[in-house]
């Protein structure tokens, strides 16, 4: 056959959706079905086959159980908080209606199919979950198979990683993997939208640190209250007649120039802090006649009002 005739025949084949071997072009269900058949057919010692279909971070992963049922998991929001933008309450209801149940161990959704269920039928359910509940695009669908170490709780992609919650023992993913039988998301940070709330949250701790400085006033002690967007650090002045504190300036950390606007600097100087010059930061001496709680209250007020700290990250306290 001349090349001209070959290309004409190939174009005709592609238009008809038939491959050179005579088989019809694979649909998304066909591709998922092939992966499910693949993990069913291949047995590897001490490893379990997993078939995964995904679009971005929206995935369904399936494996054969020792009893031959097919267990499938779809992505959840516990390990993938960003997925909440897709898997909203309405879509979660839709996923449940499709037969998927929330698994509290990792926050994924699970559906188990009978051992005798045809893989093509399971593939259809997998695709339906992806497209109807996760709004996955079939044109972007990827499918793969992999064999993972056979242990009760295999490694999973960790939070903040792509395809978080996916069973995966790839070496590249192990440093951030979750290797456990369950996962509990860390508690959200305690927020303090007002000065009063911040003092209620950290007042006792900061007061105790100021008390520690008072008790050890003749020694070289200090404390840093670091909000991650600015700090205030304190130490006893010698001879011990006052507590000397510094509030971080934009001169010591240029990134603060976006935080320390003129109105905020005015609040700092109004509280009695001298401008940088003698020291690289704003500075103030608190008389020891002032109570520990009062000093702590002012420090937290300044962190809130001047640096915009509202407790979204935990206040770090560093000492000598």
PDB file of C-alpha atoms in Angstrom:
ATOM      1  CA  UNK A   1       0.000   0.000   0.000  1.00  0.00           C
ATOM      2  CA  UNK A   2       1.266   3.467  -0.837  1.00  0.00           C
ATOM      3  CA  UNK A   3       1.653   5.894   2.080  1.00  0.00           C
ATOM      4  CA  UNK A   4      -1.109   8.045   0.593  1.00  0.00           C
ATOM      5  CA  UNK A   5      -3.503   5.114   0.726  1.00  0.00           C
ATOM      6  CA  UNK A   6      -2.302   4.145   4.212  1.00  0.00           C
ATOM      7  CA  UNK A   7      -3.031   7.592   5.691  1.00  0.00           C
ATOM      8  CA  UNK A   8      -6.415   7.731   3.970  1.00  0.00           C
ATOM      9  CA  UNK A   9      -7.322   4.373   5.477  1.00  0.00           C
ATOM     10  CA  UNK A  10      -6.068   5.434   8.920  1.00  0.00           C
ATOM     11  CA  UNK A  11      -8.113   8.646   8.821  1.00  0.00           C
ATOM     12  CA  UNK A  12     -11.188   6.627   7.934  1.00  0.00           C
ATOM     13  CA  UNK A  13     -10.515   4.283  10.847  1.00  0.00           C
ATOM     14  CA  UNK A  14     -10.181   7.200  13.283  1.00  0.00           C
ATOM     15  CA  UNK A  15     -13.349   8.871  12.035  1.00  0.00           C
ATOM     16  CA  UNK A  16     -15.248   5.647  12.513  1.00  0.00           C
ATOM     17  CA  UNK A  17     -13.798   5.257  16.024  1.00  0.00           C
ATOM     18  CA  UNK A  18     -12.196   1.928  15.181  1.00  0.00           C
ATOM     19  CA  UNK A  19      -8.553   1.191  15.949  1.00  0.00           C
ATOM     20  CA  UNK A  20      -6.132  -0.450  13.530  1.00  0.00           C
ATOM     21  CA  UNK A  21      -6.699  -3.799  15.244  1.00  0.00           C
ATOM     22  CA  UNK A  22     -10.416  -3.599  14.567  1.00  0.00           C
ATOM     23  CA  UNK A  23     -11.441  -2.745  18.154  1.00  0.00           C
ATOM     24  CA  UNK A  24     -13.657   0.241  18.869  1.00  0.00           C
ATOM     25  CA  UNK A  25     -11.992   3.223  20.583  1.00  0.00           C
ATOM     26  CA  UNK A  26     -12.158   2.859  24.370  1.00  0.00           C
ATOM     27  CA  UNK A  27     -14.767   4.804  26.280  1.00  0.00           C
ATOM     28  CA  UNK A  28     -14.047   6.035  29.832  1.00  0.00           C
ATOM     29  CA  UNK A  29     -15.983   3.047  31.186  1.00  0.00           C
ATOM     30  CA  UNK A  30     -13.901   0.717  29.009  1.00  0.00           C
ATOM     31  CA  UNK A  31     -10.680   2.182  30.396  1.00  0.00           C
ATOM     32  CA  UNK A  32     -11.807   1.850  34.015  1.00  0.00           C
ATOM     33  CA  UNK A  33     -13.099  -1.656  33.287  1.00  0.00           C
ATOM     34  CA  UNK A  34      -9.724  -2.636  31.814  1.00  0.00           C
ATOM     35  CA  UNK A  35      -7.951  -1.393  34.948  1.00  0.00           C
ATOM     36  CA  UNK A  36     -10.328  -3.335  37.203  1.00  0.00           C
ATOM     37  CA  UNK A  37      -9.778  -6.469  35.134  1.00  0.00           C
ATOM     38  CA  UNK A  38      -6.027  -5.869  35.317  1.00  0.00           C
ATOM     39  CA  UNK A  39      -5.875  -5.832  39.126  1.00  0.00           C
ATOM     40  CA  UNK A  40      -8.188  -8.852  39.208  1.00  0.00           C
ATOM     41  CA  UNK A  41      -6.018 -10.880  36.844  1.00  0.00           C
ATOM     42  CA  UNK A  42      -2.565 -10.144  38.257  1.00  0.00           C
ATOM     43  CA  UNK A  43      -1.531 -11.575  41.607  1.00  0.00           C
ATOM     44  CA  UNK A  44       1.753 -10.467  43.148  1.00  0.00           C
ATOM     45  CA  UNK A  45       3.207 -11.838  46.349  1.00  0.00           C
ATOM     46  CA  UNK A  46       2.806  -9.521  49.347  1.00  0.00           C
ATOM     47  CA  UNK A  47       1.247  -6.796  47.211  1.00  0.00           C
ATOM     48  CA  UNK A  48      -2.282  -5.665  46.371  1.00  0.00           C
ATOM     49  CA  UNK A  49      -3.410  -4.258  43.052  1.00  0.00           C
ATOM     50  CA  UNK A  50      -5.177  -0.894  43.010  1.00  0.00           C
ATOM     51  CA  UNK A  51      -6.999   0.639  40.061  1.00  0.00           C
ATOM     52  CA  UNK A  52      -7.397   4.412  40.127  1.00  0.00           C
ATOM     53  CA  UNK A  53      -9.418   6.760  37.950  1.00  0.00           C
ATOM     54  CA  UNK A  54      -8.973  10.483  38.491  1.00  0.00           C
ATOM     55  CA  UNK A  55      -9.370  13.978  37.139  1.00  0.00           C
ATOM     56  CA  UNK A  56      -7.097  16.366  39.014  1.00  0.00           C
ATOM     57  CA  UNK A  57      -7.569  15.548  42.698  1.00  0.00           C
ATOM     58  CA  UNK A  58     -10.982  13.969  42.186  1.00  0.00           C
ATOM     59  CA  UNK A  59     -10.420  10.237  42.298  1.00  0.00           C
ATOM     60  CA  UNK A  60     -11.859   6.791  42.879  1.00  0.00           C
ATOM     61  CA  UNK A  61      -9.507   3.962  43.821  1.00  0.00           C
ATOM     62  CA  UNK A  62     -10.506   0.284  43.898  1.00  0.00           C
ATOM     63  CA  UNK A  63      -8.982  -2.986  45.091  1.00  0.00           C
ATOM     64  CA  UNK A  64     -10.025  -6.617  45.387  1.00  0.00           C
ATOM     65  CA  UNK A  65     -10.492  -7.802  48.953  1.00  0.00           C
ATOM     66  CA  UNK A  66      -9.282 -11.290  49.977  1.00  0.00           C
ATOM     67  CA  UNK A  67     -12.948 -12.322  49.844  1.00  0.00           C
ATOM     68  CA  UNK A  68     -13.026 -11.063  46.217  1.00  0.00           C
ATOM     69  CA  UNK A  69     -15.410  -8.160  46.769  1.00  0.00           C
ATOM     70  CA  UNK A  70     -14.316  -4.949  45.057  1.00  0.00           C
ATOM     71  CA  UNK A  71     -13.834  -2.117  47.544  1.00  0.00           C
ATOM     72  CA  UNK A  72     -13.705   1.383  46.090  1.00  0.00           C
ATOM     73  CA  UNK A  73     -12.907   4.693  47.799  1.00  0.00           C
ATOM     74  CA  UNK A  74     -13.623   8.150  46.468  1.00  0.00           C
ATOM     75  CA  UNK A  75     -11.799  11.272  47.622  1.00  0.00           C
ATOM     76  CA  UNK A  76     -12.973  13.112  50.734  1.00  0.00           C
ATOM     77  CA  UNK A  77     -12.438  16.514  52.301  1.00  0.00           C
ATOM     78  CA  UNK A  78     -10.649  15.428  55.495  1.00  0.00           C
ATOM     79  CA  UNK A  79      -7.311  14.862  53.778  1.00  0.00           C
ATOM     80  CA  UNK A  80      -8.199  17.211  50.913  1.00  0.00           C
ATOM     81  CA  UNK A  81      -9.843  20.299  52.453  1.00  0.00           C
ATOM     82  CA  UNK A  82      -9.733  22.122  49.101  1.00  0.00           C
ATOM     83  CA  UNK A  83     -12.101  19.493  47.712  1.00  0.00           C
ATOM     84  CA  UNK A  84     -14.882  21.082  49.777  1.00  0.00           C
ATOM     85  CA  UNK A  85     -15.211  23.635  46.970  1.00  0.00           C
ATOM     86  CA  UNK A  86     -16.301  20.767  44.710  1.00  0.00           C
ATOM     87  CA  UNK A  87     -17.843  18.255  47.086  1.00  0.00           C
ATOM     88  CA  UNK A  88     -20.356  20.615  48.660  1.00  0.00           C
ATOM     89  CA  UNK A  89     -23.374  19.494  50.681  1.00  0.00           C
ATOM     90  CA  UNK A  90     -25.506  18.971  47.579  1.00  0.00           C
ATOM     91  CA  UNK A  91     -22.867  16.811  45.891  1.00  0.00           C
ATOM     92  CA  UNK A  92     -22.252  14.844  49.081  1.00  0.00           C
ATOM     93  CA  UNK A  93     -25.972  14.059  49.146  1.00  0.00           C
ATOM     94  CA  UNK A  94     -25.756  13.017  45.512  1.00  0.00           C
ATOM     95  CA  UNK A  95     -22.779  10.766  46.238  1.00  0.00           C
ATOM     96  CA  UNK A  96     -24.642   9.132  49.119  1.00  0.00           C
ATOM     97  CA  UNK A  97     -27.649   8.579  46.863  1.00  0.00           C
ATOM     98  CA  UNK A  98     -25.326   6.767  44.453  1.00  0.00           C
ATOM     99  CA  UNK A  99     -24.513   4.261  47.198  1.00  0.00           C
ATOM    100  CA  UNK A 100     -21.274   5.669  48.611  1.00  0.00           C
ATOM    101  CA  UNK A 101     -20.869   5.849  52.394  1.00  0.00           C
ATOM    102  CA  UNK A 102     -18.572   8.106  54.407  1.00  0.00           C
ATOM    103  CA  UNK A 103     -15.703   6.177  56.003  1.00  0.00           C
ATOM    104  CA  UNK A 104     -14.682   7.980  59.214  1.00  0.00           C
ATOM    105  CA  UNK A 105     -11.209   6.397  59.203  1.00  0.00           C
ATOM    106  CA  UNK A 106      -9.887   8.716  56.493  1.00  0.00           C
ATOM    107  CA  UNK A 107     -12.893  10.785  55.482  1.00  0.00           C
ATOM    108  CA  UNK A 108     -13.181   9.151  52.064  1.00  0.00           C
ATOM    109  CA  UNK A 109     -16.381   7.677  50.666  1.00  0.00           C
ATOM    110  CA  UNK A 110     -16.619   3.919  50.217  1.00  0.00           C
ATOM    111  CA  UNK A 111     -18.680   1.554  48.139  1.00  0.00           C
ATOM    112  CA  UNK A 112     -18.197  -2.207  48.139  1.00  0.00           C
ATOM    113  CA  UNK A 113     -19.326  -4.347  45.228  1.00  0.00           C
ATOM    114  CA  UNK A 114     -20.152  -8.082  45.377  1.00  0.00           C
ATOM    115  CA  UNK A 115     -17.483 -10.540  44.290  1.00  0.00           C
ATOM    116  CA  UNK A 116     -19.547 -11.590  41.282  1.00  0.00           C
ATOM    117  CA  UNK A 117     -20.314  -8.045  40.090  1.00  0.00           C
ATOM    118  CA  UNK A 118     -19.022  -7.604  36.511  1.00  0.00           C
ATOM    119  CA  UNK A 119     -16.083  -5.209  36.330  1.00  0.00           C
ATOM    120  CA  UNK A 120     -17.834  -3.296  33.538  1.00  0.00           C
ATOM    121  CA  UNK A 121     -20.764  -2.663  35.870  1.00  0.00           C
ATOM    122  CA  UNK A 122     -18.437  -1.475  38.644  1.00  0.00           C
ATOM    123  CA  UNK A 123     -16.648   0.767  36.153  1.00  0.00           C
ATOM    124  CA  UNK A 124     -19.963   2.382  35.294  1.00  0.00           C
ATOM    125  CA  UNK A 125     -20.633   3.159  38.960  1.00  0.00           C
ATOM    126  CA  UNK A 126     -17.130   4.576  39.384  1.00  0.00           C
ATOM    127  CA  UNK A 127     -17.540   6.887  36.404  1.00  0.00           C
ATOM    128  CA  UNK A 128     -21.007   7.936  37.553  1.00  0.00           C
ATOM    129  CA  UNK A 129     -19.635   8.943  40.964  1.00  0.00           C
ATOM    130  CA  UNK A 130     -16.794  10.922  39.401  1.00  0.00           C
ATOM    131  CA  UNK A 131     -18.919  12.784  36.891  1.00  0.00           C
ATOM    132  CA  UNK A 132     -22.105  13.350  38.896  1.00  0.00           C
ATOM    133  CA  UNK A 133     -20.732  13.931  42.400  1.00  0.00           C
ATOM    134  CA  UNK A 134     -17.270  15.350  41.648  1.00  0.00           C
ATOM    135  CA  UNK A 135     -17.979  17.002  38.298  1.00  0.00           C
ATOM    136  CA  UNK A 136     -14.993  15.182  36.795  1.00  0.00           C
ATOM    137  CA  UNK A 137     -14.456  15.684  33.074  1.00  0.00           C
ATOM    138  CA  UNK A 138     -14.252  12.471  31.075  1.00  0.00           C
ATOM    139  CA  UNK A 139     -11.914  14.154  28.590  1.00  0.00           C
ATOM    140  CA  UNK A 140      -9.415  14.710  31.417  1.00  0.00           C
ATOM    141  CA  UNK A 141      -9.849  11.302  33.020  1.00  0.00           C
ATOM    142  CA  UNK A 142      -6.684   9.377  33.804  1.00  0.00           C
ATOM    143  CA  UNK A 143      -6.560   5.698  34.722  1.00  0.00           C
ATOM    144  CA  UNK A 144      -3.754   3.639  36.212  1.00  0.00           C
ATOM    145  CA  UNK A 145      -3.003   0.431  38.097  1.00  0.00           C
ATOM    146  CA  UNK A 146      -0.369  -0.123  40.771  1.00  0.00           C
ATOM    147  CA  UNK A 147       0.567  -2.840  43.235  1.00  0.00           C
ATOM    148  CA  UNK A 148       1.059  -1.650  46.808  1.00  0.00           C
ATOM    149  CA  UNK A 149       2.585  -3.469  49.768  1.00  0.00           C
ATOM    150  CA  UNK A 150      -0.010  -5.741  51.395  1.00  0.00           C
ATOM    151  CA  UNK A 151      -0.242  -4.557  55.001  1.00  0.00           C
ATOM    152  CA  UNK A 152      -3.324  -3.755  57.106  1.00  0.00           C
ATOM    153  CA  UNK A 153      -2.779   0.007  56.872  1.00  0.00           C
ATOM    154  CA  UNK A 154      -0.795   0.857  53.722  1.00  0.00           C
ATOM    155  CA  UNK A 155       0.695   4.331  53.146  1.00  0.00           C
ATOM    156  CA  UNK A 156      -1.568   7.041  51.796  1.00  0.00           C
ATOM    157  CA  UNK A 157      -0.744  10.360  50.189  1.00  0.00           C
ATOM    158  CA  UNK A 158      -0.652  12.856  53.022  1.00  0.00           C
ATOM    159  CA  UNK A 159      -2.636  16.060  53.479  1.00  0.00           C
ATOM    160  CA  UNK A 160      -1.720  18.937  51.151  1.00  0.00           C
ATOM    161  CA  UNK A 161      -0.348  16.441  48.610  1.00  0.00           C
ATOM    162  CA  UNK A 162      -1.881  15.672  45.230  1.00  0.00           C
ATOM    163  CA  UNK A 163      -4.510  12.923  45.436  1.00  0.00           C
ATOM    164  CA  UNK A 164      -4.393  13.085  49.242  1.00  0.00           C
ATOM    165  CA  UNK A 165      -5.798   9.949  50.855  1.00  0.00           C
ATOM    166  CA  UNK A 166      -4.887   7.746  47.904  1.00  0.00           C
ATOM    167  CA  UNK A 167      -3.212   4.444  48.824  1.00  0.00           C
ATOM    168  CA  UNK A 168       0.300   4.838  47.444  1.00  0.00           C
ATOM    169  CA  UNK A 169       3.683   3.503  48.544  1.00  0.00           C
ATOM    170  CA  UNK A 170       5.766   5.367  45.962  1.00  0.00           C
ATOM    171  CA  UNK A 171       9.098   6.401  47.469  1.00  0.00           C
ATOM    172  CA  UNK A 172       8.625  10.023  46.435  1.00  0.00           C
ATOM    173  CA  UNK A 173       5.434  10.293  48.512  1.00  0.00           C
ATOM    174  CA  UNK A 174       6.601   8.496  51.667  1.00  0.00           C
ATOM    175  CA  UNK A 175       8.103  11.559  53.441  1.00  0.00           C
ATOM    176  CA  UNK A 176       4.631  13.119  53.683  1.00  0.00           C
ATOM    177  CA  UNK A 177       2.578   9.911  53.699  1.00  0.00           C
ATOM    178  CA  UNK A 178       0.010   8.962  56.317  1.00  0.00           C
ATOM    179  CA  UNK A 179       1.024   5.528  57.588  1.00  0.00           C
ATOM    180  CA  UNK A 180      -1.770   4.710  59.999  1.00  0.00           C
ATOM    181  CA  UNK A 181      -5.151   3.032  60.142  1.00  0.00           C
ATOM    182  CA  UNK A 182      -6.978   6.337  60.463  1.00  0.00           C
ATOM    183  CA  UNK A 183      -6.404  10.054  60.201  1.00  0.00           C
ATOM    184  CA  UNK A 184      -7.792  12.938  62.189  1.00  0.00           C
ATOM    185  CA  UNK A 185      -7.401  16.414  60.781  1.00  0.00           C
ATOM    186  CA  UNK A 186      -5.743  18.884  63.154  1.00  0.00           C
ATOM    187  CA  UNK A 187      -8.103  21.164  64.983  1.00  0.00           C
ATOM    188  CA  UNK A 188      -8.571  24.515  63.250  1.00  0.00           C
ATOM    189  CA  UNK A 189      -6.653  27.354  64.904  1.00  0.00           C
ATOM    190  CA  UNK A 190      -8.472  29.270  67.586  1.00  0.00           C
ATOM    191  CA  UNK A 191      -9.367  32.671  66.202  1.00  0.00           C
ATOM    192  CA  UNK A 192      -9.465  35.859  68.193  1.00  0.00           C
ATOM    193  CA  UNK A 193     -11.241  38.538  66.209  1.00  0.00           C
ATOM    194  CA  UNK A 194     -11.093  41.080  69.037  1.00  0.00           C
ATOM    195  CA  UNK A 195      -8.457  42.222  71.501  1.00  0.00           C
ATOM    196  CA  UNK A 196     -10.583  40.883  74.341  1.00  0.00           C
ATOM    197  CA  UNK A 197     -10.760  37.467  72.694  1.00  0.00           C
ATOM    198  CA  UNK A 198      -6.991  37.377  72.185  1.00  0.00           C
ATOM    199  CA  UNK A 199      -6.387  38.299  75.829  1.00  0.00           C
ATOM    200  CA  UNK A 200      -8.850  35.620  76.917  1.00  0.00           C
ATOM    201  CA  UNK A 201      -6.998  33.101  74.751  1.00  0.00           C
ATOM    202  CA  UNK A 202      -3.393  33.927  75.623  1.00  0.00           C
ATOM    203  CA  UNK A 203      -3.602  36.245  78.625  1.00  0.00           C
ATOM    204  CA  UNK A 204      -2.817  33.610  81.291  1.00  0.00           C
ATOM    205  CA  UNK A 205       0.169  32.268  79.330  1.00  0.00           C
ATOM    206  CA  UNK A 206       1.694  35.675  78.592  1.00  0.00           C
ATOM    207  CA  UNK A 207       1.072  36.797  82.185  1.00  0.00           C
ATOM    208  CA  UNK A 208       2.905  33.726  83.492  1.00  0.00           C
ATOM    209  CA  UNK A 209       5.885  34.487  81.245  1.00  0.00           C
ATOM    210  CA  UNK A 210       6.076  38.076  82.519  1.00  0.00           C
ATOM    211  CA  UNK A 211       5.878  36.699  86.066  1.00  0.00           C
ATOM    212  CA  UNK A 212       8.807  34.405  85.239  1.00  0.00           C
ATOM    213  CA  UNK A 213      10.853  37.433  84.173  1.00  0.00           C
ATOM    214  CA  UNK A 214       9.970  39.179  87.439  1.00  0.00           C
ATOM    215  CA  UNK A 215      10.969  36.193  89.577  1.00  0.00           C
ATOM    216  CA  UNK A 216      14.257  35.808  87.697  1.00  0.00           C
ATOM    217  CA  UNK A 217      14.921  39.527  87.238  1.00  0.00           C
ATOM    218  CA  UNK A 218      18.553  39.299  88.350  1.00  0.00           C
ATOM    219  CA  UNK A 219      19.339  36.616  85.780  1.00  0.00           C
ATOM    220  CA  UNK A 220      19.745  36.799  82.006  1.00  0.00           C
ATOM    221  CA  UNK A 221      16.259  35.774  80.968  1.00  0.00           C
ATOM    222  CA  UNK A 222      13.997  36.867  78.144  1.00  0.00           C
ATOM    223  CA  UNK A 223      10.819  35.922  76.314  1.00  0.00           C
ATOM    224  CA  UNK A 224       9.669  36.447  72.734  1.00  0.00           C
ATOM    225  CA  UNK A 225       5.972  36.515  71.836  1.00  0.00           C
ATOM    226  CA  UNK A 226       6.050  35.691  68.133  1.00  0.00           C
ATOM    227  CA  UNK A 227       2.841  35.978  66.106  1.00  0.00           C
ATOM    228  CA  UNK A 228       4.601  35.054  62.822  1.00  0.00           C
ATOM    229  CA  UNK A 229       3.669  38.514  61.510  1.00  0.00           C
ATOM    230  CA  UNK A 230       5.624  40.405  64.124  1.00  0.00           C
ATOM    231  CA  UNK A 231       6.921  39.850  67.627  1.00  0.00           C
ATOM    232  CA  UNK A 232       7.315  41.601  70.959  1.00  0.00           C
ATOM    233  CA  UNK A 233      10.226  40.506  73.118  1.00  0.00           C
ATOM    234  CA  UNK A 234      10.904  41.381  76.746  1.00  0.00           C
ATOM    235  CA  UNK A 235      13.612  41.052  79.379  1.00  0.00           C
ATOM    236  CA  UNK A 236      14.317  42.533  82.820  1.00  0.00           C
ATOM    237  CA  UNK A 237      16.411  45.676  82.804  1.00  0.00           C
ATOM    238  CA  UNK A 238      19.448  45.609  85.062  1.00  0.00           C
ATOM    239  CA  UNK A 239      19.458  46.662  87.767  1.00  0.00           C
ATOM    240  CA  UNK A 240      15.939  45.154  87.915  1.00  0.00           C
ATOM    241  CA  UNK A 241      13.799  48.250  87.944  1.00  0.00           C
ATOM    242  CA  UNK A 242      11.736  47.642  84.802  1.00  0.00           C
ATOM    243  CA  UNK A 243      10.869  45.259  81.998  1.00  0.00           C
ATOM    244  CA  UNK A 244      12.433  46.288  78.708  1.00  0.00           C
ATOM    245  CA  UNK A 245      10.385  45.269  75.653  1.00  0.00           C
ATOM    246  CA  UNK A 246      10.918  45.638  71.924  1.00  0.00           C
ATOM    247  CA  UNK A 247       8.269  45.451  69.203  1.00  0.00           C
ATOM    248  CA  UNK A 248       9.573  44.321  65.836  1.00  0.00           C
ATOM    249  CA  UNK A 249      10.083  47.040  63.224  1.00  0.00           C
ATOM    250  CA  UNK A 250      10.140  47.072  59.439  1.00  0.00           C
ATOM    251  CA  UNK A 251      13.815  48.003  59.693  1.00  0.00           C
ATOM    252  CA  UNK A 252      14.566  44.628  61.256  1.00  0.00           C
ATOM    253  CA  UNK A 253      12.197  42.762  58.910  1.00  0.00           C
ATOM    254  CA  UNK A 254      11.348  44.634  55.670  1.00  0.00           C
ATOM    255  CA  UNK A 255       8.249  42.506  55.035  1.00  0.00           C
ATOM    256  CA  UNK A 256       6.593  44.332  57.942  1.00  0.00           C
ATOM    257  CA  UNK A 257       6.452  47.520  55.887  1.00  0.00           C
ATOM    258  CA  UNK A 258       3.173  46.192  54.461  1.00  0.00           C
ATOM    259  CA  UNK A 259       1.808  45.611  57.977  1.00  0.00           C
ATOM    260  CA  UNK A 260       3.095  48.583  59.948  1.00  0.00           C
ATOM    261  CA  UNK A 261       1.032  51.280  58.274  1.00  0.00           C
ATOM    262  CA  UNK A 262       1.294  54.821  59.715  1.00  0.00           C
ATOM    263  CA  UNK A 263      -1.951  54.449  61.686  1.00  0.00           C
ATOM    264  CA  UNK A 264      -0.669  51.249  63.286  1.00  0.00           C
ATOM    265  CA  UNK A 265       2.697  52.778  64.125  1.00  0.00           C
ATOM    266  CA  UNK A 266       0.785  55.635  65.775  1.00  0.00           C
ATOM    267  CA  UNK A 267      -0.919  53.113  68.071  1.00  0.00           C
ATOM    268  CA  UNK A 268       2.482  51.721  68.987  1.00  0.00           C
ATOM    269  CA  UNK A 269       4.013  55.089  69.797  1.00  0.00           C
ATOM    270  CA  UNK A 270       0.844  56.145  71.646  1.00  0.00           C
ATOM    271  CA  UNK A 271       1.408  53.144  73.924  1.00  0.00           C
ATOM    272  CA  UNK A 272       4.805  54.599  74.818  1.00  0.00           C
ATOM    273  CA  UNK A 273       7.092  52.734  72.431  1.00  0.00           C
ATOM    274  CA  UNK A 274      10.031  54.774  71.147  1.00  0.00           C
ATOM    275  CA  UNK A 275      10.773  54.651  67.435  1.00  0.00           C
ATOM    276  CA  UNK A 276      13.783  52.660  66.165  1.00  0.00           C
ATOM    277  CA  UNK A 277      17.114  54.417  66.328  1.00  0.00           C
ATOM    278  CA  UNK A 278      18.623  53.687  69.683  1.00  0.00           C
ATOM    279  CA  UNK A 279      17.453  50.108  69.098  1.00  0.00           C
ATOM    280  CA  UNK A 280      16.572  48.400  65.798  1.00  0.00           C
ATOM    281  CA  UNK A 281      12.992  47.913  67.001  1.00  0.00           C
ATOM    282  CA  UNK A 282      10.367  50.002  68.781  1.00  0.00           C
ATOM    283  CA  UNK A 283      11.130  49.920  72.508  1.00  0.00           C
ATOM    284  CA  UNK A 284       9.540  50.608  75.874  1.00  0.00           C
ATOM    285  CA  UNK A 285      10.351  50.085  79.546  1.00  0.00           C
ATOM    286  CA  UNK A 286       7.490  48.893  81.745  1.00  0.00           C
ATOM    287  CA  UNK A 287       7.870  49.768  85.439  1.00  0.00           C
ATOM    288  CA  UNK A 288       7.888  46.805  87.786  1.00  0.00           C
ATOM    289  CA  UNK A 289       5.088  48.464  89.697  1.00  0.00           C
ATOM    290  CA  UNK A 290       2.841  47.528  86.765  1.00  0.00           C
ATOM    291  CA  UNK A 291       1.140  44.161  87.230  1.00  0.00           C
ATOM    292  CA  UNK A 292       2.105  41.152  85.144  1.00  0.00           C
ATOM    293  CA  UNK A 293      -1.454  40.890  83.817  1.00  0.00           C
ATOM    294  CA  UNK A 294      -1.483  44.549  82.761  1.00  0.00           C
ATOM    295  CA  UNK A 295       1.792  44.185  80.859  1.00  0.00           C
ATOM    296  CA  UNK A 296       0.536  40.975  79.230  1.00  0.00           C
ATOM    297  CA  UNK A 297      -2.700  42.705  78.263  1.00  0.00           C
ATOM    298  CA  UNK A 298      -0.871  45.563  76.560  1.00  0.00           C
ATOM    299  CA  UNK A 299       1.471  43.205  74.696  1.00  0.00           C
ATOM    300  CA  UNK A 300      -1.453  41.193  73.338  1.00  0.00           C
ATOM    301  CA  UNK A 301      -3.363  44.363  72.490  1.00  0.00           C
ATOM    302  CA  UNK A 302      -0.418  45.616  70.447  1.00  0.00           C
ATOM    303  CA  UNK A 303       0.016  42.284  68.680  1.00  0.00           C
ATOM    304  CA  UNK A 304      -3.660  42.457  67.717  1.00  0.00           C
ATOM    305  CA  UNK A 305      -4.037  46.149  66.887  1.00  0.00           C
ATOM    306  CA  UNK A 306      -0.595  46.899  65.439  1.00  0.00           C
ATOM    307  CA  UNK A 307       0.434  43.626  63.794  1.00  0.00           C
ATOM    308  CA  UNK A 308      -3.053  42.370  62.969  1.00  0.00           C
ATOM    309  CA  UNK A 309      -2.599  39.129  64.899  1.00  0.00           C
ATOM    310  CA  UNK A 310      -5.905  37.308  65.389  1.00  0.00           C
ATOM    311  CA  UNK A 311      -4.734  33.880  66.461  1.00  0.00           C
ATOM    312  CA  UNK A 312      -4.895  32.236  63.024  1.00  0.00           C
ATOM    313  CA  UNK A 313      -1.490  30.741  63.842  1.00  0.00           C
ATOM    314  CA  UNK A 314      -0.544  29.685  67.342  1.00  0.00           C
ATOM    315  CA  UNK A 315       1.397  32.284  69.295  1.00  0.00           C
ATOM    316  CA  UNK A 316       4.963  31.034  69.581  1.00  0.00           C
ATOM    317  CA  UNK A 317       6.730  31.709  72.838  1.00  0.00           C
ATOM    318  CA  UNK A 318      10.512  31.485  72.775  1.00  0.00           C
ATOM    319  CA  UNK A 319      12.767  31.810  75.780  1.00  0.00           C
ATOM    320  CA  UNK A 320      16.455  31.640  76.578  1.00  0.00           C
TER     321      UNK A 320
END
